[in-house]
Coordinates of C-alpha atoms and ligand atoms in Angstrom, one line a residue:
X19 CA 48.2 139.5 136.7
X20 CA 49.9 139.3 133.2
X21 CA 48.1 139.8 130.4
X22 CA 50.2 137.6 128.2
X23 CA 52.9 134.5 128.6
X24 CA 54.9 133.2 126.2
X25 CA 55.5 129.4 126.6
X26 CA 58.8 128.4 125.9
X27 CA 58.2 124.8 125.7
X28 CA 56.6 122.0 123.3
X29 CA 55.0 119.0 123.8
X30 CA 52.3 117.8 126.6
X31 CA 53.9 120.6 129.0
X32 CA 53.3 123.8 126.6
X33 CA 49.5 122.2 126.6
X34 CA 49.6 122.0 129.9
X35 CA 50.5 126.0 130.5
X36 CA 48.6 127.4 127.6
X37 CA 45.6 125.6 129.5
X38 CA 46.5 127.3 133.1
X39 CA 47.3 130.5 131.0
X40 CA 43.7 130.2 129.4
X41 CA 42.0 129.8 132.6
X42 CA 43.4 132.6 134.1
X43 CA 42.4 134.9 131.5
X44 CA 46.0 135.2 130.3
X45 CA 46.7 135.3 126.3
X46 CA 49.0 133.0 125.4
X47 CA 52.2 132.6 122.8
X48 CA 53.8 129.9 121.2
X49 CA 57.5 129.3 120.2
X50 CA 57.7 126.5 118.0
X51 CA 60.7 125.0 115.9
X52 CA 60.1 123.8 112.1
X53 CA 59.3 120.4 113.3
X54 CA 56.7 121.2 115.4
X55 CA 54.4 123.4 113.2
X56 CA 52.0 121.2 113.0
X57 CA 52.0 120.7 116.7
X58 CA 49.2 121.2 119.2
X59 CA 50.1 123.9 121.3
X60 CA 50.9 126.4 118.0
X61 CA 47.4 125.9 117.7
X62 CA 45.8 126.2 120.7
X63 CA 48.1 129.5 121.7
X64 CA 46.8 132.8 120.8
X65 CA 50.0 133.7 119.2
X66 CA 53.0 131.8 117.9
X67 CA 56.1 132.5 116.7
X68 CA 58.6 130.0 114.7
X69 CA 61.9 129.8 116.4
X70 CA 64.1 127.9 114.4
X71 CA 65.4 124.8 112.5
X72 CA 64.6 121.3 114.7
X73 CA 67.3 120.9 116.4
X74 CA 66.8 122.0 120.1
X75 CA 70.0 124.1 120.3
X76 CA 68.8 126.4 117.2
X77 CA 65.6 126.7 118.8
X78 CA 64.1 125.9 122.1
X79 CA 67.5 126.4 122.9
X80 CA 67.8 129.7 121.5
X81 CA 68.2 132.4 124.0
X82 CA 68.1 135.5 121.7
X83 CA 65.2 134.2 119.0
X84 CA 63.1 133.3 122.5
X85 CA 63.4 136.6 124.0
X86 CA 62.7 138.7 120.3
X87 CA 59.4 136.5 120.4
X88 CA 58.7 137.7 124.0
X89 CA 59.7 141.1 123.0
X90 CA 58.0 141.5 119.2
X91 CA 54.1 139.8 120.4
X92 CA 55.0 141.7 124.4
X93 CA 54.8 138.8 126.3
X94 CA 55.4 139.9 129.9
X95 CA 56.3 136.5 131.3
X96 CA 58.1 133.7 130.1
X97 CA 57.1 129.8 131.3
X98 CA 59.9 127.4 130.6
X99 CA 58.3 124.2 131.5
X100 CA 60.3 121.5 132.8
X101 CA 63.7 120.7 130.1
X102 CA 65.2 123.1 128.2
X103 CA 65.6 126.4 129.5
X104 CA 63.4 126.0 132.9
X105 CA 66.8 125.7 134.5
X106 CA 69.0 128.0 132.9
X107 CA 70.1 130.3 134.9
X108 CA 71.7 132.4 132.3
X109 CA 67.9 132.6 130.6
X110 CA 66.4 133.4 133.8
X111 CA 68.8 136.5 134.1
X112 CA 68.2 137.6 130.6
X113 CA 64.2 137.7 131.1
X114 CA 65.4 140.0 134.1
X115 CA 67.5 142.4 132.2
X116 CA 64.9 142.7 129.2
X117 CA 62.1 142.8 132.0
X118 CA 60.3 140.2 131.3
X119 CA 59.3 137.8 134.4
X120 CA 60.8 134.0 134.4
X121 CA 58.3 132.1 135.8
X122 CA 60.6 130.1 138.2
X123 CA 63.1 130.8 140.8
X124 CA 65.3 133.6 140.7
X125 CA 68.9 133.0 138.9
X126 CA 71.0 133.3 141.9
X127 CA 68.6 129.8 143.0
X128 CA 69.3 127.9 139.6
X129 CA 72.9 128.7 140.3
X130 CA 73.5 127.6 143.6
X131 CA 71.3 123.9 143.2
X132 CA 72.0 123.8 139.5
X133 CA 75.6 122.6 140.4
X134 CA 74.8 119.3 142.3
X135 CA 78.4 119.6 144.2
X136 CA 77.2 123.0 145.7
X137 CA 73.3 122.5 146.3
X138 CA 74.6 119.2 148.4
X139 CA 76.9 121.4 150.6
X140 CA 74.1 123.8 150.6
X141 CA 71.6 121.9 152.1
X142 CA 74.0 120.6 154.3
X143 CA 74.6 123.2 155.7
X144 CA 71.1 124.1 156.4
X145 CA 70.5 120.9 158.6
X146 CA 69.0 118.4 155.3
X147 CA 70.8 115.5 155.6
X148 CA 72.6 114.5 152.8
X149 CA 74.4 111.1 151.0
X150 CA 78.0 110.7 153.0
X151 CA 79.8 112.0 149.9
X152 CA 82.1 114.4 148.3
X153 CA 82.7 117.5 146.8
X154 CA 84.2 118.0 143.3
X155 CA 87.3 115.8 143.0
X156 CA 90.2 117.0 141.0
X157 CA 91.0 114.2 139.7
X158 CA 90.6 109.8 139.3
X159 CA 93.5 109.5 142.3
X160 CA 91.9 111.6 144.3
X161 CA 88.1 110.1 143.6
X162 CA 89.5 106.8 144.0
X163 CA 91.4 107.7 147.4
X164 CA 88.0 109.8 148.7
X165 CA 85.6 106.4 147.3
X166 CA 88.1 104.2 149.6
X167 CA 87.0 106.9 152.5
X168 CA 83.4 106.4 151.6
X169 CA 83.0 102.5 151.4
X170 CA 82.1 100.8 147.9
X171 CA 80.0 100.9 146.1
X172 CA 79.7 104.5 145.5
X173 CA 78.5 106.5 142.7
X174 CA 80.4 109.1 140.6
X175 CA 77.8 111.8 139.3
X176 CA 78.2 114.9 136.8
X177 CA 78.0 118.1 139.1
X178 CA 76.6 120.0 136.4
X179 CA 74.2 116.8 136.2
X180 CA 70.9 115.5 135.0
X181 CA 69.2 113.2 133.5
X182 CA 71.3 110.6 134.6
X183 CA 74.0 111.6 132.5
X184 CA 78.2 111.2 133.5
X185 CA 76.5 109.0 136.3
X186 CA 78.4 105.7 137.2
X187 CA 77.9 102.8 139.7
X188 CA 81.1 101.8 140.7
X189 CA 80.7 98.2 142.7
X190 CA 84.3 98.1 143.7
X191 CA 87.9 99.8 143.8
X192 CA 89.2 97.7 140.4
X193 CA 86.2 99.4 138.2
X194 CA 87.0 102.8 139.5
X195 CA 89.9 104.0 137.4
X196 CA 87.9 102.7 134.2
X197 CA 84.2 104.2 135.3
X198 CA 86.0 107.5 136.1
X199 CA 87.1 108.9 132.8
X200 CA 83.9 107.3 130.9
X201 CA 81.8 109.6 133.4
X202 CA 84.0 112.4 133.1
X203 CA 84.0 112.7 129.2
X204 CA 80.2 112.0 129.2
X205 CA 79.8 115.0 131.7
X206 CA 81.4 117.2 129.4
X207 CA 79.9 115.9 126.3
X208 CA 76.6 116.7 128.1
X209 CA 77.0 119.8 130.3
X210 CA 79.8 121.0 129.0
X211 CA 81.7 120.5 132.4
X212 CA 83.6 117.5 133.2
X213 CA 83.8 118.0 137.3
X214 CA 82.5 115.1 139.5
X215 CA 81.8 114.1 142.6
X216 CA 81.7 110.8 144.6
X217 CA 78.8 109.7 146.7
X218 CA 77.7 106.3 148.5
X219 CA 75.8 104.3 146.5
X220 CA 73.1 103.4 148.7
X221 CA 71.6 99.6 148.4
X222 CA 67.7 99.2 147.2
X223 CA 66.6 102.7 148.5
X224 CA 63.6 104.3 147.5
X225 CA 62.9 107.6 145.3
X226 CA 60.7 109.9 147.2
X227 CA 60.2 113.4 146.5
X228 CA 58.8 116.3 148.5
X229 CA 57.0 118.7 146.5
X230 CA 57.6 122.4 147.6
X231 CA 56.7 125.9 146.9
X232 CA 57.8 129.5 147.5
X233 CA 56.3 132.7 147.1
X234 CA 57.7 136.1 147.3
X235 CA 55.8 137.1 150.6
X236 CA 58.5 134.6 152.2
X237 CA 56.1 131.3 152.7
X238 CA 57.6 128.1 151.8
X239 CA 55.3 125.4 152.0
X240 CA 55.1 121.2 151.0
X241 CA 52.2 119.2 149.2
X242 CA 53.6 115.9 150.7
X243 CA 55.7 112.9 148.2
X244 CA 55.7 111.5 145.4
X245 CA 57.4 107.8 145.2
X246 CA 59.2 107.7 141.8
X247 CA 61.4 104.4 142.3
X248 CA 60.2 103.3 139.2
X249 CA 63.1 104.0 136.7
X250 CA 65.4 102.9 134.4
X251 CA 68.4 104.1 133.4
X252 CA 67.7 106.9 136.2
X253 CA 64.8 107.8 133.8
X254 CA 61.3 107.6 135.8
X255 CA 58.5 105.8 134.2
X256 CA 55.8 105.5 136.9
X257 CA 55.3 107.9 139.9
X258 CA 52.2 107.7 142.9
X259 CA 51.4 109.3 145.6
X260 CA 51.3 108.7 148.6
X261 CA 54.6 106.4 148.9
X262 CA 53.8 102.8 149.8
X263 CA 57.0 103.2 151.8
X264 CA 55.5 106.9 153.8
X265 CA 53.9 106.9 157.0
X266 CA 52.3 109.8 158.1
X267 CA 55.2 110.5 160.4
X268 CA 57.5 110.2 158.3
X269 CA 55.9 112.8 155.8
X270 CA 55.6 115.5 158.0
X271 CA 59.5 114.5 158.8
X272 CA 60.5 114.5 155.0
X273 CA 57.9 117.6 154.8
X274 CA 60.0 119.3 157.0
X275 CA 63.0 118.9 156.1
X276 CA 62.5 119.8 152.7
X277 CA 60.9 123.0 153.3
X278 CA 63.5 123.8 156.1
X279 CA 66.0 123.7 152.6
X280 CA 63.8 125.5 150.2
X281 CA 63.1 128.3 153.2
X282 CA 66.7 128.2 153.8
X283 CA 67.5 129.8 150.0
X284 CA 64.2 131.5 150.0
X285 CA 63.2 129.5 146.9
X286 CA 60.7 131.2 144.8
X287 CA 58.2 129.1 142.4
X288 CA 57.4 125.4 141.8
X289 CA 60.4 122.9 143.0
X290 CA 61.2 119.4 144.4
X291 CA 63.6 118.1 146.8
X292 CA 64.5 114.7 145.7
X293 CA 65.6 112.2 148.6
X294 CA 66.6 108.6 148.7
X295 CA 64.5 107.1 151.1
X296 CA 66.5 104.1 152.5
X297 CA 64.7 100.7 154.1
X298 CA 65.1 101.7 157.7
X299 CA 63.1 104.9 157.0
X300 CA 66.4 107.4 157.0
X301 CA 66.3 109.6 154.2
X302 CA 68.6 111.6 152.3
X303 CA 68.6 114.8 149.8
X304 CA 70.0 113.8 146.3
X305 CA 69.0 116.7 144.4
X306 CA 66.5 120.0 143.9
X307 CA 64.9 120.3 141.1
X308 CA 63.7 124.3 140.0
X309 CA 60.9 123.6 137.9
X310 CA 57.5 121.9 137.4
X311 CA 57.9 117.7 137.1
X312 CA 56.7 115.7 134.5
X313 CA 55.3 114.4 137.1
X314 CA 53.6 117.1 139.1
X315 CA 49.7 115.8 137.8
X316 CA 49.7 113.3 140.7
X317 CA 50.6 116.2 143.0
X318 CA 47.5 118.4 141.4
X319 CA 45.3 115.2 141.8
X320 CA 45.9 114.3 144.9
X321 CA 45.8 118.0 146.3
X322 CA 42.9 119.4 144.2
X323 CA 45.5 122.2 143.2
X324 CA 46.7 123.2 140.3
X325 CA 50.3 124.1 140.1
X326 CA 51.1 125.3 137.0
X327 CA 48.7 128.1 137.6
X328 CA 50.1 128.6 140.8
X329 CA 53.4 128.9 139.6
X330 CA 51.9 132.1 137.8
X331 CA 50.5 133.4 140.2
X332 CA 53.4 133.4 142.4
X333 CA 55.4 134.7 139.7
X334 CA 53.0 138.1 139.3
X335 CA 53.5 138.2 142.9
X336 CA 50.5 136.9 144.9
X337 CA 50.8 135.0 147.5
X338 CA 50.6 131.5 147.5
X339 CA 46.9 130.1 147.8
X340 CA 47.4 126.5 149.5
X341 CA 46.0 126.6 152.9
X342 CA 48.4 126.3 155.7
X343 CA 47.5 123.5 157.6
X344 CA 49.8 120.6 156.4
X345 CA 48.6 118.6 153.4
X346 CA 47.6 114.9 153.7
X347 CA 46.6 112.8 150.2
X348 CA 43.6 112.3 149.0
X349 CA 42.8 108.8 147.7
X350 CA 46.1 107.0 145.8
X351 CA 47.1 108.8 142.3
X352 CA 49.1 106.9 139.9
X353 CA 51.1 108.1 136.7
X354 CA 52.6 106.2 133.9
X355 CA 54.2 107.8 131.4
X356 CA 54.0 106.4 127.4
X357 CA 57.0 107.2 125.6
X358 CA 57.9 106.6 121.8
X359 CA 60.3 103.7 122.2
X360 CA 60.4 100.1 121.7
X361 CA 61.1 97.3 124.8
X362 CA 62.2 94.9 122.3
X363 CA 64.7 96.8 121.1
X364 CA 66.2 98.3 124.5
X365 CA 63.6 101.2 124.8
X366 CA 65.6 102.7 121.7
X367 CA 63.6 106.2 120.8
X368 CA 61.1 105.3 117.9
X369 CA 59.9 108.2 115.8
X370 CA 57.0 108.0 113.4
X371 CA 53.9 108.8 112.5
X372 CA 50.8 108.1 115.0
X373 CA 48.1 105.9 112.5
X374 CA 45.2 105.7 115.4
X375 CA 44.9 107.5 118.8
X376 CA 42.6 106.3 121.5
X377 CA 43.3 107.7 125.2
X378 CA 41.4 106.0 128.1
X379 CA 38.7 107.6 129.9
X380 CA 36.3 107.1 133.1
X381 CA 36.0 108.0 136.7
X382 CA 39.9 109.1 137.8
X383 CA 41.3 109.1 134.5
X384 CA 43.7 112.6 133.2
X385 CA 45.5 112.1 130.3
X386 CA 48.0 114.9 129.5
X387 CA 49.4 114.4 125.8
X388 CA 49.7 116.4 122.7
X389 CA 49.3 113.4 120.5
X390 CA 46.6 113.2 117.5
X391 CA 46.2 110.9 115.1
X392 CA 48.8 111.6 112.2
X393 CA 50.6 113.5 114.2
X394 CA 54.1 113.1 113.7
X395 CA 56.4 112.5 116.3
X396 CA 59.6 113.8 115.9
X397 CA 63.3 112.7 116.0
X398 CA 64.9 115.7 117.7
X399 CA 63.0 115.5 120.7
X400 CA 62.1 113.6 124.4
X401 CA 60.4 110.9 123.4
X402 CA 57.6 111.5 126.0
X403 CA 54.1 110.9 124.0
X404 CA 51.5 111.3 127.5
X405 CA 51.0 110.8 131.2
X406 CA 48.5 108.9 132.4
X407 CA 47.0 110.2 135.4
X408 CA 44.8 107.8 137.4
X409 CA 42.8 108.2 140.8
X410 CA 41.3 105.8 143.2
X411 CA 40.1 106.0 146.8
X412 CA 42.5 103.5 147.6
X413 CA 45.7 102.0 146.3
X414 CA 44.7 98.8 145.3
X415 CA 41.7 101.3 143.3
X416 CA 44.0 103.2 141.4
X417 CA 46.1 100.2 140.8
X418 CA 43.2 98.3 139.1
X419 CA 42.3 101.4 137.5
X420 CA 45.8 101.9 135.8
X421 CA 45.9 98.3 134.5
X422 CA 42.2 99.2 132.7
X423 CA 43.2 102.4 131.4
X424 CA 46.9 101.0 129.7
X425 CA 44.5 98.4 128.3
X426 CA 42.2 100.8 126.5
X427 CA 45.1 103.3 125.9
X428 CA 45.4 102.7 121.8
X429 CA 48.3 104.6 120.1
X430 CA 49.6 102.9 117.0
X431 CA 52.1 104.0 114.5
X432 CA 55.0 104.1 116.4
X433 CA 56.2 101.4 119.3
X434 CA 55.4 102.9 122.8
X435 CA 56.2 101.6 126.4
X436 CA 52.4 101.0 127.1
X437 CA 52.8 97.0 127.0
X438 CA 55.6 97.4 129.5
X439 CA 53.7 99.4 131.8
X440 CA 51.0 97.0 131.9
X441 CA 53.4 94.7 132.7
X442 CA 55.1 96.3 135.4
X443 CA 51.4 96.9 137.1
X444 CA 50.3 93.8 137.0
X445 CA 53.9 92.3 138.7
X446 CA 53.1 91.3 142.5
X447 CA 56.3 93.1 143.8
X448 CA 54.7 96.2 142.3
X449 CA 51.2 95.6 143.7
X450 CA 52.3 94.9 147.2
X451 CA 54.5 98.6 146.9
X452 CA 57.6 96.5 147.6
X453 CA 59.6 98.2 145.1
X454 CA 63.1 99.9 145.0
X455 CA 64.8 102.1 142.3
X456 CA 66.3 99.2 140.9
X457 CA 63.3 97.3 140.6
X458 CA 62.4 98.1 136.9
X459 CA 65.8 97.5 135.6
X460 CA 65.9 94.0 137.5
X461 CA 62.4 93.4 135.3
X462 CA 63.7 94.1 132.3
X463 CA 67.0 91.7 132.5
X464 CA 64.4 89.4 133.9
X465 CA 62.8 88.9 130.7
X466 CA 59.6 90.1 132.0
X467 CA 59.4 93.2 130.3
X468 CA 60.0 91.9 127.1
X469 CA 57.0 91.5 124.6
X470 CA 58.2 88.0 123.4
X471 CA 58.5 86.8 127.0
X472 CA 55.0 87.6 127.6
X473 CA 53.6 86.1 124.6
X474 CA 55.1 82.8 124.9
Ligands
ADP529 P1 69.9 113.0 137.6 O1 69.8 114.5 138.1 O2 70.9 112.9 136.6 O3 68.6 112.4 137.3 P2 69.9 112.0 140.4 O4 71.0 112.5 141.3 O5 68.6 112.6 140.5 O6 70.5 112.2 138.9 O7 69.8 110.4 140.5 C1 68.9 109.7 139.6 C2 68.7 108.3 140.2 O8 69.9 107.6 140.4 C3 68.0 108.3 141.5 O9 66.6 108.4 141.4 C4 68.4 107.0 142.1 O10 67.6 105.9 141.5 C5 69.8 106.8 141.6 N1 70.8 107.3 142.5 C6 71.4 108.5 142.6 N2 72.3 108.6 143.6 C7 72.2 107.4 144.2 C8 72.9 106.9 145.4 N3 73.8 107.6 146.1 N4 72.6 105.6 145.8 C9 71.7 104.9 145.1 N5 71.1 105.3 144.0 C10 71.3 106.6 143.6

């Protein structure tokens, strides 16, 4: 086992490693930009090392400073957390060369899934079933020509993609020449990389995503779904496991399949295998990602399993601990997650200084956060502020128990989603699980995420 990992990472997820690190008898480094040096995980690390200015490209952006950190305090491993560089394959080939081990899949993986265009043709290839769709188009003509082929709507997406970014909806053939180019220039604004696909845009499906891991002994294995339809603007905001939408059946069929495409590239570490999961139960791979979610606490509540330090120990080589006899949930686990921005004022990101802090607590309650009070949040950042993690024995349990906990969940100082959430958890569609990925965006023209609307 390593005797020290540095965490390339800030927020609620460098918490969240230095913890695993801690427990497994690991020492622990911090990387931490200007802004954050009065952040939580500089302190609680047993080393830490300022990276650079605020902004994330002159720090936790910063190839060369994050490597002399690893270098000058010997770090042996590097954990990148989920953002940033946890899916760079250029970092990940770096840590190689200067022998230090990435804590995530090897870089030849991030290459090959990292481009969207060629992890859909990969998994296609291995027997996943994929959204009817295209490869990278040269140009508008021949995306308009290919999105007649398909059937409108369709979708153009980024192939360098994430995030939701340089992703358009395109309802019919009129809007296509004008979506195109708009997608296109925000694609390269992004990513760097303007090419684009076309896929089907496929009507009130589901987000359901398997959960996979890889070690080096060649096991691949799945810790069942987690139903994230819950978004806006492609951005999740609530995730639970199991799926209201998932017989047992069909997990072991989505189970399956995904590991038959993780086995099929030999994936190493921690990913997911995201699949749109349409109304008459067929399913279909959108996208891998090569890292731990946001989301992975419902996973680790619902399995007893913590992932984050089995993503280390997989990366010093053992083999992975799960047993093998196929996972089935526990209970019902629910996250929410409480970001820095204000519903009245289209979820713009809010920055400012935290006056009180009060996190919920009780039976089935995790909160994951690296909030304090006067802490400041800053600018430069995600504006994720905490996940709240809750448990119940059944669904209409954890349900209950979420709409308790976002009651007592006090964070002022700043605007946060937390009055939407409650909102969202107390609407019927959401309590009777019949819910779709457009769902949250359909409350919010509603009205019925708005504070105003509420209080009148
Ligand atoms: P990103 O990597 O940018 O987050 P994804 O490919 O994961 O993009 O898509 C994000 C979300 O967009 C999905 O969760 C889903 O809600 C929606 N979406 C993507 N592709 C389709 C599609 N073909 N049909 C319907 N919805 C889609």
């Amino acid at each position: 086992m390593f005797r020290k990992v540095l965490v390339a990472n800030r927020g609620e997820i460098a918490l969240r490693v230095i913890r695993a690190c801690h427990e497994l008898g690991i020492r622990t480094v911090a990387v931490y930009s200007e802004a954050d040096r009065e952040s939580l995980h500089v302190r609680f690390s047993d080393e830490e090392v300022c990276i650079g200015p605020p902004p994330a490209r002159e720090s936790y952006l910063n190839i060369p400073r994050i490597i002399a950190a690893a270098e000058i305090t010997g770090a042996e491993a590097i954990h990148p957390g989920y953002g940033f560089l946890a899916e760079n394959a250029e970092f990940a080939e770096i840590c190689e060369r200067s022998s230090i081990v990435f804590v995530g899949p090897t870089p030849d993986q991030i290459r090959v899934m990292g481009d969207k265009a060629q992890g859909r043709r990969t998994m296609r290839d291995l027997g996943v079933p994929v959204i009817p769709g295209t490869d990278v188009v040269r140009d508008a003509d021949e995306g308009l020509q290919r999105a007649r082929e398909i059937g409108f709507p369709v979708i153009i997406k980024a192939a360098a993609g994430g995030g939701g970014k340089g992703m358009r909806v395109v309802p019919d053939e009129e809007s296509f020449p004008r979506l195109f180019p708009t997608a296109q220039g925000e694609a390269q604004a992004a990513f760097g990389d303007p090419s684009l696909y076309v896929e089907k845009y496929l009507v009130r499906p589901r987000h359901v995503e398997i959960q996979v891991f890889g070690d080096q002994h060649g096991r691949v294995m799945h810790l069942g779904e987690r139903d994230c339809s819950i978004q806006r603007r492609h951005q999740k905001l609530l995730e639970e496991t199991p799926s209201p939408a998932v017989t047992r059946e069909l997990r072991a069929a989505m189970g399956e399949t995904a590991v038959r495409g993780a086995a099929g590239i030999r994936y190493l570490g921690a990913g997911t295998i995201e699949f749109l999961l349409a109304a008459d139960g067929s399913f279909y791979f959108m996208e891998m990602n090569m890292r731990i979610q946001v989301e992975h606490p419902v996973t680790e509540v619902a399995t007893g399993f913590d992932l984050v330090k089995e993503q280390i120990r997989v990366a010093a080589g053992e083999p992975l601990s799960f047993p093998r006899t196929p996972m089935q949930p526990r209970g019902h686990v629910i996250e929410c997650r409480v970001n820095a921005e204000d519903p009245d004022r289209g979820f713009a990101p809010a920055p400012g200084t935290v006056t009180t802090f009060h996190p919920p607590g009780g039976p089935g309650v995790r909160v994951d956060t690296h909030l304090y009070a006067g802490y400041r949040v800053p600018p430069h950042y995600d504006s994720l502020l905490a996940k709240l993690i809750v448990a119940g024995s059944t669904r209409d349990e954890a349900v209950i128990r979420t709409r308790h906990a976002l009651e007592a969940f006090v964070i002022e100082g700043v605007p946060t989603t937390i009055g939407f959430l409650q909102r969202i958890v107390r609407d019927e569609r959401f309590v009777r699980g019949e819910v779709d990925t457009g769902f949250a965006e359909r409350f919010v023209s509603e009205g019925a995420g708005m504070q105003r609307a509420a209080a009148s």
